[in-house]
PDB file of C-alpha atoms in Angstrom:
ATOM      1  CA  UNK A  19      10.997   5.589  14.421  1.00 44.00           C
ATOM      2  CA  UNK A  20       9.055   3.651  12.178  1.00 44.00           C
ATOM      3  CA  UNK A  21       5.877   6.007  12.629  1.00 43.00           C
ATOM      4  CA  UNK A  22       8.454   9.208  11.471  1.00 43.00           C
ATOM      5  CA  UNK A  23       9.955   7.490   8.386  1.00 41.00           C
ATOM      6  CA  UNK A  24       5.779   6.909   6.920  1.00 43.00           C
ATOM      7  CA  UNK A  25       5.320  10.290   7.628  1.00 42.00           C
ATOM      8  CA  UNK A  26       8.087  11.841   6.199  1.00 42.00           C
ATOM      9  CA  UNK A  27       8.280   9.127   2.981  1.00 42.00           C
ATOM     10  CA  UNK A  28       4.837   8.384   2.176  1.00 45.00           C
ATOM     11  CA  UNK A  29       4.011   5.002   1.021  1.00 42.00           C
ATOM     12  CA  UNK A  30       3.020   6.811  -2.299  1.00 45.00           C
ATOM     13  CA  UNK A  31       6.018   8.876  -3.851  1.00 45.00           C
ATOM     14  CA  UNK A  32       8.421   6.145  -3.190  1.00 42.00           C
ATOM     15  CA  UNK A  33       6.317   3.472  -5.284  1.00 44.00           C
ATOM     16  CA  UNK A  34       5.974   5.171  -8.075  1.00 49.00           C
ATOM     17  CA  UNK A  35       8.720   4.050 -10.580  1.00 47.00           C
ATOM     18  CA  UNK A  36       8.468   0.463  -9.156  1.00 44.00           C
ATOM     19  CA  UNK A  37       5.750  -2.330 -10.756  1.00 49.00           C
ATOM     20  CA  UNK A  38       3.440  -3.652  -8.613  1.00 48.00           C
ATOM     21  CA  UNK A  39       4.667  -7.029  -8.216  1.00 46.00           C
ATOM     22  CA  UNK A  40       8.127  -5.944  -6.573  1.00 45.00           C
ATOM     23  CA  UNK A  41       6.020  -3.301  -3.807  1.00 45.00           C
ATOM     24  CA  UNK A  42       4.755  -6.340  -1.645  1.00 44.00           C
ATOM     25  CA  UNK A  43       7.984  -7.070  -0.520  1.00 43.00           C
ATOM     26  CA  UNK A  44       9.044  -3.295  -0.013  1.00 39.00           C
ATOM     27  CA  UNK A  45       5.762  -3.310   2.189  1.00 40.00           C
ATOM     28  CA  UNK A  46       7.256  -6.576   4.377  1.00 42.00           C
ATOM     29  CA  UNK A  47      10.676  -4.633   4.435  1.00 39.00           C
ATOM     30  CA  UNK A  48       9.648  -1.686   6.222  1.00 44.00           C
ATOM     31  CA  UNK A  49       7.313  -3.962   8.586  1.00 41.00           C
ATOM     32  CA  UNK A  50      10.167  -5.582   9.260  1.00 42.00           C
ATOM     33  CA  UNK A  51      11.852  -2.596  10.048  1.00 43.00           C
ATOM     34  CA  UNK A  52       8.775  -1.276  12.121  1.00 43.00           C
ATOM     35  CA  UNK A  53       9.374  -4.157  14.072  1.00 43.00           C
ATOM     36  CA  UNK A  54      13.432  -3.399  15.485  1.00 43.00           C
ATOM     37  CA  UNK A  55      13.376  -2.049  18.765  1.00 46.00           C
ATOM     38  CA  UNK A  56      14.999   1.467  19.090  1.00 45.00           C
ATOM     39  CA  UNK A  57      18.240   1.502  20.986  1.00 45.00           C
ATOM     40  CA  UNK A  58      17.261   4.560  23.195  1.00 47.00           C
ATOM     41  CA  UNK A  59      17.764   4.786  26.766  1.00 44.00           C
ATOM     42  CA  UNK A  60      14.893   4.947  29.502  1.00 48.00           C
ATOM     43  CA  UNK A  61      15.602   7.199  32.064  1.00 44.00           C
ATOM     44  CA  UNK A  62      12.365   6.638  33.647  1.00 49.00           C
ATOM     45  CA  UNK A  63      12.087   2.634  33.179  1.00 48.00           C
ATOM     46  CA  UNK A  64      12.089   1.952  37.061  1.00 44.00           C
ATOM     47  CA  UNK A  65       9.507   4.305  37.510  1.00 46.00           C
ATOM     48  CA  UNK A  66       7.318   2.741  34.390  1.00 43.00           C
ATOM     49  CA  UNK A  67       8.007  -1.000  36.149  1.00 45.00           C
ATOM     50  CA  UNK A  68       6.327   0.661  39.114  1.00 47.00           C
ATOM     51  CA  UNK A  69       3.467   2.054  37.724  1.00 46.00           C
ATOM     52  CA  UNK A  70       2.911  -1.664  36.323  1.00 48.00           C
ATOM     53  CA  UNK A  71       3.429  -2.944  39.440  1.00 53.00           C
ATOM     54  CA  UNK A  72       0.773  -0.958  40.709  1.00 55.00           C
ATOM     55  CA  UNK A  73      -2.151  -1.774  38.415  1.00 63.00           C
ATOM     56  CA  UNK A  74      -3.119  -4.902  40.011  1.00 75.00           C
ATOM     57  CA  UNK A  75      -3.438  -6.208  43.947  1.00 75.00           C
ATOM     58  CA  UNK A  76      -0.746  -8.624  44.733  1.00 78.00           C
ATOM     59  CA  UNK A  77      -1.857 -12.183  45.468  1.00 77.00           C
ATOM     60  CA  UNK A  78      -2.043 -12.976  49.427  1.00 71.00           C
ATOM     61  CA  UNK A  79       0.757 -15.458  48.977  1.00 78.00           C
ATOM     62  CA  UNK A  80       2.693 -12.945  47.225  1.00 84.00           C
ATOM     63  CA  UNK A  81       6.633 -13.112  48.151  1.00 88.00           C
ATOM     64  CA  UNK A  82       6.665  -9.057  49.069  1.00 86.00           C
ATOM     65  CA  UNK A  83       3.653  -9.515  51.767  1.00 91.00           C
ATOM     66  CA  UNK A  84       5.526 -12.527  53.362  1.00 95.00           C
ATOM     67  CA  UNK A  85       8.267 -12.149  56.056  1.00 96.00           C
ATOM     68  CA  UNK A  86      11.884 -13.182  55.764  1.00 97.00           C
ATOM     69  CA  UNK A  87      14.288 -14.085  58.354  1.00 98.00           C
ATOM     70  CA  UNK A  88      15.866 -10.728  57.847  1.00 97.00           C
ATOM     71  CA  UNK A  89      12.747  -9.446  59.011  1.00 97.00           C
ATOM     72  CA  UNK A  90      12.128 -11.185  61.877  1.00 98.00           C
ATOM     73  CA  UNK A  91      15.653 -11.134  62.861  1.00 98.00           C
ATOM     74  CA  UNK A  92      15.215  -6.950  62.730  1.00 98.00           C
ATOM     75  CA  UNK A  93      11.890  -7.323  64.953  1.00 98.00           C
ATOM     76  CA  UNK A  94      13.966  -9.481  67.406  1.00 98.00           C
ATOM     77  CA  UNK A  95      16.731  -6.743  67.890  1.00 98.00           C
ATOM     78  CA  UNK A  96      14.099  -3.957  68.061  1.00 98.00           C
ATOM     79  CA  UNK A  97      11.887  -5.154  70.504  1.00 98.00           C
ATOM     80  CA  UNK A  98      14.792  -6.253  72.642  1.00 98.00           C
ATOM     81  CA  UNK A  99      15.804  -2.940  72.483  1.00 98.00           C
ATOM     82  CA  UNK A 100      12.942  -1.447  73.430  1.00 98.00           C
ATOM     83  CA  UNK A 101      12.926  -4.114  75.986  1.00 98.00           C
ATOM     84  CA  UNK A 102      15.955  -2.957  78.151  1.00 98.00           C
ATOM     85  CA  UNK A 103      15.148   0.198  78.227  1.00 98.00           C
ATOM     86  CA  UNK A 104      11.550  -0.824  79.600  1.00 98.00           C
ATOM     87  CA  UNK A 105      13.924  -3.066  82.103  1.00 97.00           C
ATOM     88  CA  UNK A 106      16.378   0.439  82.685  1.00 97.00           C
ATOM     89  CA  UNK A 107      12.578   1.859  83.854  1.00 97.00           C
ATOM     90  CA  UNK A 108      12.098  -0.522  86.046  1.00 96.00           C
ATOM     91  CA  UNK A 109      14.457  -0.909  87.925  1.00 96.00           C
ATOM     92  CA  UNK A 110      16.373   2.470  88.229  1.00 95.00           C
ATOM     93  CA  UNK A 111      12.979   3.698  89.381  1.00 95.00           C
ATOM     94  CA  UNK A 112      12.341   1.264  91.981  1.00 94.00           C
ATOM     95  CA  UNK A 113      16.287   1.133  92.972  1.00 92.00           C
ATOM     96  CA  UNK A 114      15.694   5.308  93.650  1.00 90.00           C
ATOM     97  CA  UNK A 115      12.193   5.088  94.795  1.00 90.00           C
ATOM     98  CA  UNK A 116      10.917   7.265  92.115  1.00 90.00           C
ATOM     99  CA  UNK A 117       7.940   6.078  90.281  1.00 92.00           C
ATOM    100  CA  UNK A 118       5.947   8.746  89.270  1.00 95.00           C
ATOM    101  CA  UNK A 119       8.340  10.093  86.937  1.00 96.00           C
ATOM    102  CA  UNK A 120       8.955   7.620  84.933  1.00 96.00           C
ATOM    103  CA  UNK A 121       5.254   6.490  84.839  1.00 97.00           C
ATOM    104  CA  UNK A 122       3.948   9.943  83.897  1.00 98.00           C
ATOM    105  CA  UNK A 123       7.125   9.913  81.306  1.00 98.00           C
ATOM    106  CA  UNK A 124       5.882   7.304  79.577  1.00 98.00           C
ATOM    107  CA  UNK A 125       2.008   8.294  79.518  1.00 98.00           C
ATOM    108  CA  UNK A 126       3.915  11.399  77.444  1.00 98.00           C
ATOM    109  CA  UNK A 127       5.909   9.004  75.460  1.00 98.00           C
ATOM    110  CA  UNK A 128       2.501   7.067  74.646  1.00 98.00           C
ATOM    111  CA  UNK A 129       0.648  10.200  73.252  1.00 98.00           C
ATOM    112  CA  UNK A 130       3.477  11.797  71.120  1.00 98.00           C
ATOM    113  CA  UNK A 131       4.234   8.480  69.991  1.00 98.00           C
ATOM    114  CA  UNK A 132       0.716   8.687  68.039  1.00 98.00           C
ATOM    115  CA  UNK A 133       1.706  11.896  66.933  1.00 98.00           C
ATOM    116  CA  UNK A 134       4.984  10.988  65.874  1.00 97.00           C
ATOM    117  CA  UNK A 135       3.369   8.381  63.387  1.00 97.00           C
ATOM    118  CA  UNK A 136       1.121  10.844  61.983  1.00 96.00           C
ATOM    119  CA  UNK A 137       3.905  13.055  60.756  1.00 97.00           C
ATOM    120  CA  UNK A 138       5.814  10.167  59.306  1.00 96.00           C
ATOM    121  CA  UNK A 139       2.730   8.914  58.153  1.00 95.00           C
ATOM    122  CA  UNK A 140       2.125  12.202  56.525  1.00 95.00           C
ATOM    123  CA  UNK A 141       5.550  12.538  54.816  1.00 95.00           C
ATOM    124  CA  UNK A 142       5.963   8.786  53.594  1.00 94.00           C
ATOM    125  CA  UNK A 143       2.192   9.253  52.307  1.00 92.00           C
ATOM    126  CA  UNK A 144       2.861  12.553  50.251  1.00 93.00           C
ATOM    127  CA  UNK A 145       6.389  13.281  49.388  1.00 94.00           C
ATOM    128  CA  UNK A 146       9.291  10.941  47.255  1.00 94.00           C
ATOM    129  CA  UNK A 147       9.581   7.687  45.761  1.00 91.00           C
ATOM    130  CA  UNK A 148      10.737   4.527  45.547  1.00 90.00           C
ATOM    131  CA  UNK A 149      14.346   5.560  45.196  1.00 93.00           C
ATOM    132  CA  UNK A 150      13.794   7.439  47.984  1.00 93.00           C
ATOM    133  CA  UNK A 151      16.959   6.747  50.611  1.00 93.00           C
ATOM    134  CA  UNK A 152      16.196   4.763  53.368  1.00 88.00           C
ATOM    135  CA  UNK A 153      12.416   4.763  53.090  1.00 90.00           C
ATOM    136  CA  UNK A 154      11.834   4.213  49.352  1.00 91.00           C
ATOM    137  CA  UNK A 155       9.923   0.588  50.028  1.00 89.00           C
ATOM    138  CA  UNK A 156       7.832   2.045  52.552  1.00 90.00           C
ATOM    139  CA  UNK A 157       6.770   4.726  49.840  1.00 91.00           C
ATOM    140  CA  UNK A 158       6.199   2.117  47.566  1.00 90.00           C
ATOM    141  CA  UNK A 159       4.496   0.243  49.975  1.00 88.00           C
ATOM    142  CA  UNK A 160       2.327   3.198  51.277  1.00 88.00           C
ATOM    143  CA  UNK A 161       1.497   3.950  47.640  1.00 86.00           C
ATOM    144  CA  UNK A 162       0.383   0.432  46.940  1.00 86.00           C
ATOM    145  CA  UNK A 163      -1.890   0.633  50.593  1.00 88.00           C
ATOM    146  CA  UNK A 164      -4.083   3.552  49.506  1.00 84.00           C
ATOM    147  CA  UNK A 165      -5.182   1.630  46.143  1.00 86.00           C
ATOM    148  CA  UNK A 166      -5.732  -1.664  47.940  1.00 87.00           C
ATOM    149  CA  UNK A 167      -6.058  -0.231  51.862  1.00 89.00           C
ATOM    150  CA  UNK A 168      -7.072  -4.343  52.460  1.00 88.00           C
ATOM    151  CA  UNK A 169      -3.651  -5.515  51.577  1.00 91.00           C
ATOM    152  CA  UNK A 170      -2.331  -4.606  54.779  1.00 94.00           C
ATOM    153  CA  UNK A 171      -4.671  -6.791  56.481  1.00 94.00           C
ATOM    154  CA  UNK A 172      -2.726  -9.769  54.945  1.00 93.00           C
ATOM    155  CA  UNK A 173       0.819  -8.499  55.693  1.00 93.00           C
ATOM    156  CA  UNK A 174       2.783 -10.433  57.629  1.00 95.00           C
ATOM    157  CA  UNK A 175       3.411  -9.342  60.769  1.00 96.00           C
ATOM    158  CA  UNK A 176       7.630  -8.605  60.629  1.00 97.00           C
ATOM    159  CA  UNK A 177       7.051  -7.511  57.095  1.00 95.00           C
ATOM    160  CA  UNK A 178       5.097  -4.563  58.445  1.00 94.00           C
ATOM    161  CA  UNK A 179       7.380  -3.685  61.257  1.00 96.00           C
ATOM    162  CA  UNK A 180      10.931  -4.546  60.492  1.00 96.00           C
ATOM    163  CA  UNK A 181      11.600  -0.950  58.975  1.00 94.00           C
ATOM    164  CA  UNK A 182      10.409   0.894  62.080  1.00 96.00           C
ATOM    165  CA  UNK A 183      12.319  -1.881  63.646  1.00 97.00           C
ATOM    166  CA  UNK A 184      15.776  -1.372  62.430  1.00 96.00           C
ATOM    167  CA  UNK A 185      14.836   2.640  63.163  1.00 96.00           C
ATOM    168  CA  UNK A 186      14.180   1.501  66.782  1.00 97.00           C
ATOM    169  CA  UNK A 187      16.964  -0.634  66.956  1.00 98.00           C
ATOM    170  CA  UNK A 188      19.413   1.956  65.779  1.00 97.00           C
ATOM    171  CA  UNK A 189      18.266   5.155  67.977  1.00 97.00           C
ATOM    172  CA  UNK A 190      17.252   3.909  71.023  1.00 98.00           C
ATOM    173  CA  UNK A 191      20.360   0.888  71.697  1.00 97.00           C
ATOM    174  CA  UNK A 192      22.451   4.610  72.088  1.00 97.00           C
ATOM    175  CA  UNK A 193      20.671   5.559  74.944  1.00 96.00           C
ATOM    176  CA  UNK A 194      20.088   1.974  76.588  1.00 97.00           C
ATOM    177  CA  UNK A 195      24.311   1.992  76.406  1.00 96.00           C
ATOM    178  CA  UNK A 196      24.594   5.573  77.771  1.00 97.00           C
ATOM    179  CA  UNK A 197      21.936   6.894  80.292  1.00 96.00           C
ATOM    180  CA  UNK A 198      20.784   4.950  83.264  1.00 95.00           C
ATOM    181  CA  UNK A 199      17.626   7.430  84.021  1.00 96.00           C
ATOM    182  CA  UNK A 200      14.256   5.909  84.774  1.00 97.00           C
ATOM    183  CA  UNK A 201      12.151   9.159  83.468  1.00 97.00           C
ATOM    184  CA  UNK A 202      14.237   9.399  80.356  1.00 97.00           C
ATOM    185  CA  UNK A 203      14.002   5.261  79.866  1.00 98.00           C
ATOM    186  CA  UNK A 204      10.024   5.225  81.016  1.00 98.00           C
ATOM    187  CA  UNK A 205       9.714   8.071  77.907  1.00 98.00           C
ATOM    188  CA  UNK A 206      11.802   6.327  75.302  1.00 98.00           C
ATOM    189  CA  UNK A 207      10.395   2.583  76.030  1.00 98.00           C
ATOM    190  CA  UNK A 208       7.011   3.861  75.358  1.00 98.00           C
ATOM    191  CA  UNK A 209       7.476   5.921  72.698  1.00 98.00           C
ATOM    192  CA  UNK A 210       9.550   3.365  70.564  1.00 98.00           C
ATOM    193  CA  UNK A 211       7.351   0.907  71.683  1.00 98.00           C
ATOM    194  CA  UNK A 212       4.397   2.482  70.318  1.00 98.00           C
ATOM    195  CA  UNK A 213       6.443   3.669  67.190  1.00 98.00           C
ATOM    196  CA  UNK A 214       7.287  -0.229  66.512  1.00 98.00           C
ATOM    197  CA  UNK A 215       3.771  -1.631  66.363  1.00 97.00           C
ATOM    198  CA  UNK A 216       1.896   1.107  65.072  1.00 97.00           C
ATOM    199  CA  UNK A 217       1.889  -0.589  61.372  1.00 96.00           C
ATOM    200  CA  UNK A 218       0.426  -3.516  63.424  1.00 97.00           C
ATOM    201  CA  UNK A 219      -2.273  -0.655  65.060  1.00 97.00           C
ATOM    202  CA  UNK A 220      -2.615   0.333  61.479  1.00 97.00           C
ATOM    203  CA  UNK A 221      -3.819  -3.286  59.786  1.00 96.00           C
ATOM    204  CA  UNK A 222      -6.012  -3.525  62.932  1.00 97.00           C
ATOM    205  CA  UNK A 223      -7.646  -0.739  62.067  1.00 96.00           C
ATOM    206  CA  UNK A 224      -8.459  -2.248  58.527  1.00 95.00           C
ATOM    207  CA  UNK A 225      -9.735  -5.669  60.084  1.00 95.00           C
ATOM    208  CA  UNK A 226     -13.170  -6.706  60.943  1.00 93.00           C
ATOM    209  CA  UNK A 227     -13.653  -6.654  64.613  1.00 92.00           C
ATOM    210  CA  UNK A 228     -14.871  -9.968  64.127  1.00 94.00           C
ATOM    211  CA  UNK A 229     -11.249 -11.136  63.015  1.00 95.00           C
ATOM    212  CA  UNK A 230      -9.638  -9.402  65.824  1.00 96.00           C
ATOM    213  CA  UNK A 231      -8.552 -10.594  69.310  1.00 96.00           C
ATOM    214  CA  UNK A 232     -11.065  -9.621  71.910  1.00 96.00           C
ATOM    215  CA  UNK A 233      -8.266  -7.233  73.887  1.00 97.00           C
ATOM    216  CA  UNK A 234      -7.653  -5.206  70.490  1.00 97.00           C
ATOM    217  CA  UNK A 235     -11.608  -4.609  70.349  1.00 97.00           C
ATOM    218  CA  UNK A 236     -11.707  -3.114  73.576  1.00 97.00           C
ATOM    219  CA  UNK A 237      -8.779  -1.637  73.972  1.00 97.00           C
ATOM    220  CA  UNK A 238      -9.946  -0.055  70.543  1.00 97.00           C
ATOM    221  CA  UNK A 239     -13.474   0.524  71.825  1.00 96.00           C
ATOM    222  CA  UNK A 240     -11.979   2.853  75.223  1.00 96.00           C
ATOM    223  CA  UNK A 241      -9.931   4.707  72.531  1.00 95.00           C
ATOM    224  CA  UNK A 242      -6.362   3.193  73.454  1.00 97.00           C
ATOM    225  CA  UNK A 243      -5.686   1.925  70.012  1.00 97.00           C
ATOM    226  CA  UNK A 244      -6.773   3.052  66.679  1.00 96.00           C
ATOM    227  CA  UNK A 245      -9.994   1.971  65.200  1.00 95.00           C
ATOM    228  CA  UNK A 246     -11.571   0.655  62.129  1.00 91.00           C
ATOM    229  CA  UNK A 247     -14.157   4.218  62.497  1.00 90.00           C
ATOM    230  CA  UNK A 248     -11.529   6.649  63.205  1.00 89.00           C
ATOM    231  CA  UNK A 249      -9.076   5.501  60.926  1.00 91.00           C
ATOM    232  CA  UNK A 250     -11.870   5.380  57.838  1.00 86.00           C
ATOM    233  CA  UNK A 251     -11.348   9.331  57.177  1.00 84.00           C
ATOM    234  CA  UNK A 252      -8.222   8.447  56.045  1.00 87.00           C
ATOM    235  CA  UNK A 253      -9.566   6.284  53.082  1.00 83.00           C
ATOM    236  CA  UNK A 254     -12.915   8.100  52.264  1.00 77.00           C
ATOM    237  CA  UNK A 255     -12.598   9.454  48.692  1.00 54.00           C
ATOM    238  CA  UNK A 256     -13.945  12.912  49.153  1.00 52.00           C
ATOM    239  CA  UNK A 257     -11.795  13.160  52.553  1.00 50.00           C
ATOM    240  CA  UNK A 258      -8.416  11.549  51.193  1.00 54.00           C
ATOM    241  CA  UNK A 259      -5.273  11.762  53.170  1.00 66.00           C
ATOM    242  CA  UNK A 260      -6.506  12.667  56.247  1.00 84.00           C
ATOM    243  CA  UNK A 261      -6.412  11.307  59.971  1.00 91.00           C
ATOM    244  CA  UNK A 262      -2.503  10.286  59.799  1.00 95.00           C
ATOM    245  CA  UNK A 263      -1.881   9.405  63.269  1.00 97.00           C
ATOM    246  CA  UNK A 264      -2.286   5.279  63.650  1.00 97.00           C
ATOM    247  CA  UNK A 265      -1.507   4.613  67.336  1.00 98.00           C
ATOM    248  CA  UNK A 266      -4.199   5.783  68.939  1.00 97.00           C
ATOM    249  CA  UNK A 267      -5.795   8.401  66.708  1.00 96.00           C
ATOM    250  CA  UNK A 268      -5.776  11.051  69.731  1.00 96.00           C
ATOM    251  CA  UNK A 269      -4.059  13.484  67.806  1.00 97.00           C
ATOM    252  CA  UNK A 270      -6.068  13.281  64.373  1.00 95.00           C
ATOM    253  CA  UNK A 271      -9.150  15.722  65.093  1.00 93.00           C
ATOM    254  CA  UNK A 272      -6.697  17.990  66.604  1.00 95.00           C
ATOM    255  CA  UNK A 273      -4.351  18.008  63.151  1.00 95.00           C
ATOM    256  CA  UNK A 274      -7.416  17.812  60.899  1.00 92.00           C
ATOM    257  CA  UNK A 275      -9.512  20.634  62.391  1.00 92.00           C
ATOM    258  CA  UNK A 276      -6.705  22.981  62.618  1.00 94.00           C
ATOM    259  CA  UNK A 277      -5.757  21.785  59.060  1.00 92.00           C
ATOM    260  CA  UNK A 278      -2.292  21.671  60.128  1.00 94.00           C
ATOM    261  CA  UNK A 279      -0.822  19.056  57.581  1.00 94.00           C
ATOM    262  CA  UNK A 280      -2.487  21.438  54.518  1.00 92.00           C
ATOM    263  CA  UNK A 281      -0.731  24.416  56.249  1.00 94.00           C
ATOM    264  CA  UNK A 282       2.525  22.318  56.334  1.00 95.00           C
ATOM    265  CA  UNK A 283       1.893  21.036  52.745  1.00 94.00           C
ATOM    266  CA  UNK A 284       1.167  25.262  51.593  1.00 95.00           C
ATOM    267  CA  UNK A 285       4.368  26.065  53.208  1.00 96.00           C
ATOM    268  CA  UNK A 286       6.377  23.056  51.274  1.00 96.00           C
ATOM    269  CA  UNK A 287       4.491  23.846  47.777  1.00 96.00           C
ATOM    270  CA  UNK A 288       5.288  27.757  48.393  1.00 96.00           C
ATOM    271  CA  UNK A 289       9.432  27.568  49.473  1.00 95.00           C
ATOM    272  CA  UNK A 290       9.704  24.602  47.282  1.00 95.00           C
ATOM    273  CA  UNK A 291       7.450  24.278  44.450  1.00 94.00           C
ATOM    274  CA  UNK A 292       6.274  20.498  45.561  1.00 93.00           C
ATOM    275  CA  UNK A 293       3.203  19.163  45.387  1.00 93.00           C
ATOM    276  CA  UNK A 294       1.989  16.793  47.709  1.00 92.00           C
ATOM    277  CA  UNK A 295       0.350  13.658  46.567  1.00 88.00           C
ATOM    278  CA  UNK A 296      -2.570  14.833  48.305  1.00 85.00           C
ATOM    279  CA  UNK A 297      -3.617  17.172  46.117  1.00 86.00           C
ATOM    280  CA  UNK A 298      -3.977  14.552  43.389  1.00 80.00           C
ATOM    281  CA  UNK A 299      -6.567  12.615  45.436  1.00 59.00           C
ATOM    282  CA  UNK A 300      -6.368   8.921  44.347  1.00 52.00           C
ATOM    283  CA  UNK A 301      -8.687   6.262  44.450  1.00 51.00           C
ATOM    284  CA  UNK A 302      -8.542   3.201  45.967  1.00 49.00           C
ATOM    285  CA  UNK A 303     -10.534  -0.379  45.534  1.00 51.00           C
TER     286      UNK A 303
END
C-alpha cells in the first residue's frame, strides 16, 4: 500500500506549500504508515509456510522424522494384520493339502506388490499437495525426499510406514474376517506385506551398504530387494522421476523403457490439463 500512495502522491507536489522544518516529520509519518501491515487475506499462506519449510533439511532430531506412539501403535495393527492372513495361508493350505497354490499366489503377490509401489510412488511423486485428502503428508513428505533424498535414511522406522500401515490395516482386516482361502490369503499376505515395508526397502536403498545388515546386502545383491544402483535413476538430475517401483525394482526397466508413466502423464496433461511435477525437473542436494 505504502509503495502505491509514493507513486501516486509524489514526495514532491505535496511539500510544496510546507517549510522545511515541518517536512521531517511528514517524512516519519508516512514511514510510519509504510510500516502497518495490510489487513488482506492470504489465500495461499499454507502453501507459502510450505515452501519455507522446504528451503532447508530438517535436523536429524527433528520432531517430524521421529516416531510417535500413534505410529507405532498403526505398525502394530498392520503387521498383525498382515500376520493372520499369513497364519489363514498356513494353515488352510496344509488343513486341505494344497500348497502350491497358495505358494505360487504369493510369488504373484510379491512381484505386483513392487509394481503396486511404483504407481503410488508415481502419483504421490507427481500429482497434489499437502491438502491433499488422505495422503497430503506423504506428498509433503515425498516433496521434501527428492531435495534431501538422504533424509529418509534417518527416518524412523514407524514414521516411514505407519501410513501404508493404517492402508494395510484397513483393507486387508476385511478379508482376514471374511474368506478362509489359502490362495487368496498366500496373495494378500505377500502383497501387503511387501506394500508395508517398501518405505523401509526405499531408505535401504539410500544407505551405504556398509550401514546395512548383511541379509539386506545380499538379498539386495540377488535382486530380491531394491538397491542403492537401481534405485539411483530415480535421483539422477538429467534422469529425474524415474525407476518408481521400491520393492524390488523388477518392474522399473520394464515401465521406463516402454515409457509408460510419460504415456500415463500425456494422457492426464491432455483430458485434464495437469502437469506433472515431472516435467519441472527439480534438484536435489
Amino acid at each position: 500500500m505504502a509503495v502505491l500512495l509514493q507513486t501516486k502522491y509524489t514526495l514532491s507536489p505535496i511539500t510544496n506549500n510546507i517549510p522545511r522544518s515541518h517536512r521531517p516529520s511528514l517524512l516519519r509519518a508516512r514511514v510510519t504508515c509504510s510500516l502497518t501491515p495490510a489487513k488482506k487475506s492470504h489465500p495461499n499462506r499454507e502453501k507459502l509456510v510450505l515452501e519455507k519449510r522446504l528451503v532447508n533439511p530438517p535436523p536429524s532430531n527433528d520432531p517430524t522424522l521421529q516416531s510417535t506412539l500413534t505410529h507405532r501403535l498403526w505398525v502394530g495393527a498392520g503387521c498383525t494384520t498382515v500376520f493372520a492372513s499369513f497364519a489363514k495361508s498356513i494353515i488352510g493350505g496344509f488343513g486341505s493339502h494344497i500348497l502350491l497354490e497358495p505358494a505360487l499366489a504369493g510369488y504373484a503377490g510379491y512381484i505386483l506388490a513392487d509394481l503396486g509401489s511404483g504407481l503410488y510412488h508415481w502419483a504421490i511423486d507427481n500429482y497434489g499437495d499437502e491438502s491433499t485428502p488422505l495422503v497430503g503428508t506423504q506428498i509433503e513428505a515425498a516433496r521434501g525426499h527428492h531435495k534431501w533424498p538422504w533424509i529418509i535414511t534417518i527416518r524412523q522406522f514407524a514414521n516411514n510406514s505407519h501410513a501404508l500401515a493404517r492402508g494395510i490395516t484397513f483393507t486387508v482386516l476385511p478379508l482376514v474376517l471374511a474368506c478362509n482361502d489359502p490362495a487368496v490369503h498366500g496373495f494378500v499376505s505377500m502383497f501387503a506385506f511387501c506394500i508395508l515395508f517398501c518405505q523401509q526397502c526405499h531408505a535401504w536403498a539410500h544407505e551405504r551398504k556398509s550401514k546395512l545388515p548383511p541379509l539386506v546386502v545380499a538379498f539386495q545383491d540377488m535382486g530380491l530387494l531394491l538397491s542403492r544402483r537401481q534405485h539411483v535413476n530415480h535421483h539422477r538430475h538429467h534422469r529425474t522421476y524415474m525407476s518408481y517401483c521400491i520393492v524390488s525394482g523388477v518392474w522399473n526397466n520394464v515401465l521406463d523403457d516402454n515409457k509408460i508413466f510419460e504415456a500415463l502423464e500425456k494422457v492426464l496433461y491432455v483430458q485434464f490439463g495437469v502437469k506433472p511435477r515431472s516435467w519441472s525437473h527439480p534438484n536435489s542436494e
